[in-house]
């Protein structure tokens, strides 16, 4: 019996450590006319970092474990449910991320969450931006300094680039 | 001449040329001819070259693919960081706008 309890506790702990499953956000883009998905896990990030020229960007990216982008555009408003963002919000709440920005302006919202670690270090950054015809999510996992966030918000030698979006017919699922 | 005479003439015994037996004996005593070592044979060189190519080409192809994967990942990372910047700037803009609106409304109420 003890053994079973130990195994169960271990399994629960392992489950608790798992990252966010982005598949749950697929529903969000079910009716999108255009979408952009970027998934860079730890190994891919290491590989990408080796080809980066800018030292500042390299410094920021060096300790990241994952970078995930989901962005969907819709032909009409009301084509996604606000509730489809609930799993992500629940995830960050359950992991005790701090909501540092929560702006609601007309029918547009911006939320920024940080995972505090210690001092000026954070364990991740999540941005949720929702408009009637567009919803975007940025999920960055890994150690960052708060000053890195300011750098990311600036130019930092990153060129102006539009996300390559895949066009899809409304209603067509991926 | 008849056919039989022709046949007889063709099959007649002839003595071996002079010194033939001596030459045969001399060759027999000299042993086998000059042997080329295995590692100097042209076929060995060809085989070695083929093996080297077989080892080098896949390694080169793998290295090329890894490089392509790296460049693709880097491009995606730069796109992701650029998108993050846009989202941060957008959030900052919204915060500023809302703060200004709230402040203006407060001033209006006081006036």
XYZ file of C-alpha atoms in Angstrom:
285
model
C 0.000 0.000 0.000
C 2.847 2.351 0.924
C 4.546 1.553 -2.351
C 1.387 2.445 -4.286
C 1.118 5.757 -2.423
C 4.778 6.563 -3.117
C 4.349 5.767 -6.819
C 1.161 7.840 -6.957
C 2.894 10.785 -5.280
C 5.786 10.487 -7.744
C 3.412 10.395 -10.704
C 1.523 13.441 -9.400
C 4.783 15.328 -8.851
C 5.939 14.471 -12.368
C 2.567 15.553 -13.753
C 2.882 18.793 -11.820
C 6.219 19.541 -13.468
C 4.882 19.135 -16.982
C 4.732 22.206 -19.175
C 1.668 23.674 -20.765
C 0.101 21.550 -23.482
C -0.440 23.882 -26.430
C -2.781 21.428 -28.099
C -5.520 22.722 -25.816
C -5.289 26.053 -27.660
C -6.047 24.447 -31.027
C -9.760 25.121 -30.508
C -8.953 28.815 -30.348
C -7.857 28.873 -33.977
C -10.532 26.547 -35.338
C -12.259 29.360 -37.269
C -9.169 31.443 -37.993
C -8.579 32.738 -41.502
C -4.882 33.128 -40.819
C -2.668 31.585 -38.204
C 0.944 31.635 -37.107
C 2.406 28.927 -34.914
C 5.982 28.854 -33.733
C 7.211 26.113 -31.438
C 10.833 26.178 -30.371
C 11.746 23.696 -27.652
C 15.010 23.589 -25.723
C 17.007 21.604 -28.280
C 15.786 23.674 -31.222
C 16.606 26.855 -29.298
C 20.165 25.642 -28.685
C 20.539 24.907 -32.361
C 19.087 28.309 -33.311
C 21.323 30.138 -30.823
C 24.418 28.726 -32.517
C 23.427 30.588 -35.678
C 22.583 33.908 -34.005
C 24.970 36.741 -34.702
C 23.798 39.308 -32.134
C 25.483 38.809 -28.741
C 22.664 40.553 -26.816
C 20.034 38.268 -28.323
C 22.288 35.260 -27.685
C 22.579 36.299 -24.038
C 18.820 36.512 -23.636
C 18.086 33.267 -25.427
C 20.900 31.253 -23.794
C 18.833 30.142 -20.769
C 15.474 29.714 -22.435
C 13.757 26.322 -22.467
C 11.000 27.076 -24.926
C 9.464 29.795 -27.072
C 5.913 29.305 -28.292
C 3.808 31.679 -30.386
C 0.192 31.213 -31.363
C -1.543 33.949 -33.306
C -4.902 33.741 -35.041
C -6.797 36.205 -37.204
C -10.511 35.919 -37.878
C -12.717 37.276 -40.641
C -15.440 38.375 -38.232
C -15.595 39.141 -34.555
C -16.977 36.493 -32.231
C -15.303 33.606 -34.050
C -13.353 32.455 -31.026
C -14.462 31.894 -27.481
C -12.842 33.768 -24.644
C -13.254 30.501 -22.704
C -10.727 28.831 -25.024
C -8.059 30.917 -23.294
C -9.092 29.606 -19.862
C -6.713 26.589 -19.839
C -3.727 28.892 -20.318
C -4.952 31.335 -17.674
C -5.602 28.446 -15.289
C -2.130 27.065 -15.969
C -0.337 30.318 -15.138
C -2.517 30.824 -12.064
C -1.809 27.303 -10.811
C 1.952 27.812 -11.224
C 1.771 31.098 -9.347
C 2.816 33.329 -12.197
C 2.324 37.030 -11.405
C 0.012 39.027 -13.586
C 1.911 42.276 -14.068
C -0.278 43.807 -16.781
C -4.022 43.442 -17.198
C -5.473 46.094 -19.476
C -8.994 46.089 -20.805
C -9.718 48.771 -23.333
C -13.082 48.624 -25.114
C -13.071 45.059 -26.473
C -9.295 44.638 -26.452
C -7.278 43.091 -23.651
C -3.599 42.650 -22.889
C -2.309 40.454 -20.115
C 1.305 39.894 -19.186
C 2.370 37.247 -16.685
C 5.842 36.656 -15.236
C 7.091 33.732 -13.179
C 9.201 35.235 -10.389
C 12.255 33.232 -9.327
C 14.590 35.394 -7.298
C 15.989 38.897 -7.425
C 15.743 40.228 -10.948
C 15.338 36.790 -12.465
C 12.113 35.393 -13.841
C 11.241 31.902 -15.017
C 9.101 32.863 -17.959
C 6.881 35.341 -19.730
C 3.356 34.922 -21.046
C 1.528 37.538 -23.099
C -2.128 37.138 -23.993
C -3.523 39.711 -26.369
C -7.138 39.476 -27.450
C -9.042 41.631 -29.913
C -12.389 40.910 -31.564
C -10.735 39.601 -34.732
C -7.320 38.619 -33.466
C -5.885 36.667 -30.574
C -2.188 36.207 -29.861
C -0.250 34.268 -27.273
C 3.448 34.472 -26.485
C 4.788 31.863 -24.091
C 8.461 32.012 -23.171
C 9.833 29.458 -20.702
C 13.248 29.703 -19.076
C 15.358 32.088 -17.089
C 15.306 35.736 -18.056
C 16.317 38.916 -16.317
C 13.715 41.625 -15.949
C 16.054 43.859 -17.962
C 15.810 41.312 -20.794
C 12.063 41.995 -20.995
C 12.822 45.682 -21.511
C 15.391 44.719 -24.145
C 12.857 42.471 -25.867
C 10.424 45.386 -25.935
C 13.074 47.558 -27.582
C 14.841 47.022 -30.832
C 17.719 44.783 -29.737
C 18.953 44.319 -33.277
C 15.860 42.275 -34.080
C 14.592 43.325 -37.477
C 10.966 44.246 -38.074
C 9.485 40.964 -39.239
C 5.908 39.978 -39.818
C 4.986 36.502 -38.724
C 4.524 34.189 -41.665
C 0.882 33.265 -41.461
C -0.858 30.335 -42.993
C -4.067 31.336 -44.693
C -6.995 29.072 -44.148
C -10.569 29.002 -45.195
C -12.926 30.022 -42.398
C -14.187 27.050 -40.474
C -11.491 24.722 -41.742
C -9.711 22.946 -38.947
C -5.971 22.173 -38.886
C 48.277 -35.541 -103.419
C 45.484 -37.373 -101.764
C 43.657 -36.339 -98.672
C 45.394 -39.074 -96.691
C 48.811 -37.712 -97.646
C 47.755 -34.217 -96.531
C 46.577 -35.552 -93.197
C 49.699 -37.578 -92.683
C 51.837 -34.553 -93.470
C 49.896 -32.330 -91.032
C 50.157 -34.809 -88.184
C 53.770 -35.722 -88.648
C 56.084 -35.533 -85.616
C 58.400 -32.561 -85.520
C 61.291 -32.126 -83.137
C 61.095 -29.335 -80.475
C 62.993 -26.167 -81.322
C 66.541 -26.025 -80.129
C 66.881 -25.188 -76.435
C 63.119 -25.529 -75.765
C 63.545 -28.079 -72.977
C 66.238 -25.968 -71.325
C 64.036 -22.838 -71.368
C 61.071 -24.748 -69.891
C 63.272 -26.136 -67.110
C 64.766 -22.697 -66.412
C 61.292 -21.118 -66.082
C 60.126 -23.942 -63.865
C 63.083 -23.469 -61.515
C 62.626 -19.665 -61.352
C 59.303 -20.081 -59.379
C 56.180 -17.915 -59.767
C 56.267 -14.476 -61.491
C 56.527 -11.117 -59.692
C 53.554 -10.720 -57.244
C 52.072 -7.182 -56.564
C 51.276 -6.752 -52.853
C 47.578 -6.492 -51.992
C 47.826 -2.900 -50.797
C 49.398 -1.715 -54.041
C 46.883 -3.265 -56.385
C 44.673 -0.777 -58.319
C 41.550 -2.582 -57.142
C 42.616 -1.983 -53.542
C 43.008 1.751 -54.225
C 39.601 1.857 -55.919
C 37.976 0.011 -53.006
C 39.610 2.324 -50.432
C 38.483 5.406 -52.354
C 34.920 4.068 -52.575
C 34.862 3.339 -48.821
C 36.202 6.813 -48.020
C 33.549 8.421 -50.239
C 30.848 6.283 -48.633
C 31.965 7.523 -45.212
C 32.468 11.189 -46.111
C 29.360 11.856 -48.245
C 26.708 10.909 -45.637
C 28.608 12.903 -42.981
C 28.631 15.913 -45.297
C 24.950 15.549 -46.099
C 24.102 15.236 -42.397
C 26.170 18.333 -41.574
C 24.429 20.278 -44.347
C 20.986 19.236 -43.100
C 21.887 20.179 -39.510
C 23.030 23.592 -40.711
C 19.795 24.093 -42.652
C 17.790 23.104 -39.576
C 19.782 25.570 -37.488
C 19.231 28.430 -39.926
C 15.503 27.647 -40.081
C 15.297 27.553 -36.274
C 17.211 30.833 -36.007
C 14.814 32.508 -38.453
C 11.833 31.252 -36.454
C 13.415 32.488 -33.226
C 13.998 35.951 -34.697
C 10.362 36.018 -35.890
C 9.182 34.945 -32.424
C 11.266 37.636 -30.704
C 10.049 40.274 -33.159
C 6.454 39.205 -32.461
C 7.093 39.310 -28.701
C 8.407 42.842 -29.074
C 5.252 43.893 -30.950
C 3.054 42.359 -28.245
C 5.022 44.057 -25.447
C 4.851 47.410 -27.231
C 1.135 46.943 -27.842
C 0.540 46.164 -24.145
C 2.620 49.179 -23.135
C 0.622 51.361 -25.532
C -2.667 50.108 -24.086
C -1.475 50.711 -20.517
C -0.432 54.268 -21.426
C -3.695 54.963 -23.222
C -5.842 53.626 -20.389
C -3.772 55.531 -17.782
C -4.165 58.754 -19.736
C -7.908 58.224 -20.127
C -8.340 57.485 -16.419
C -6.296 60.571 -15.497
C -8.266 62.796 -17.890
C -11.569 61.496 -16.531
C -10.421 62.185 -12.967
C -9.428 65.745 -13.880
C -12.769 66.312 -15.638
C -14.639 65.065 -12.594
C -12.697 67.454 -10.338
C -13.348 70.387 -12.640
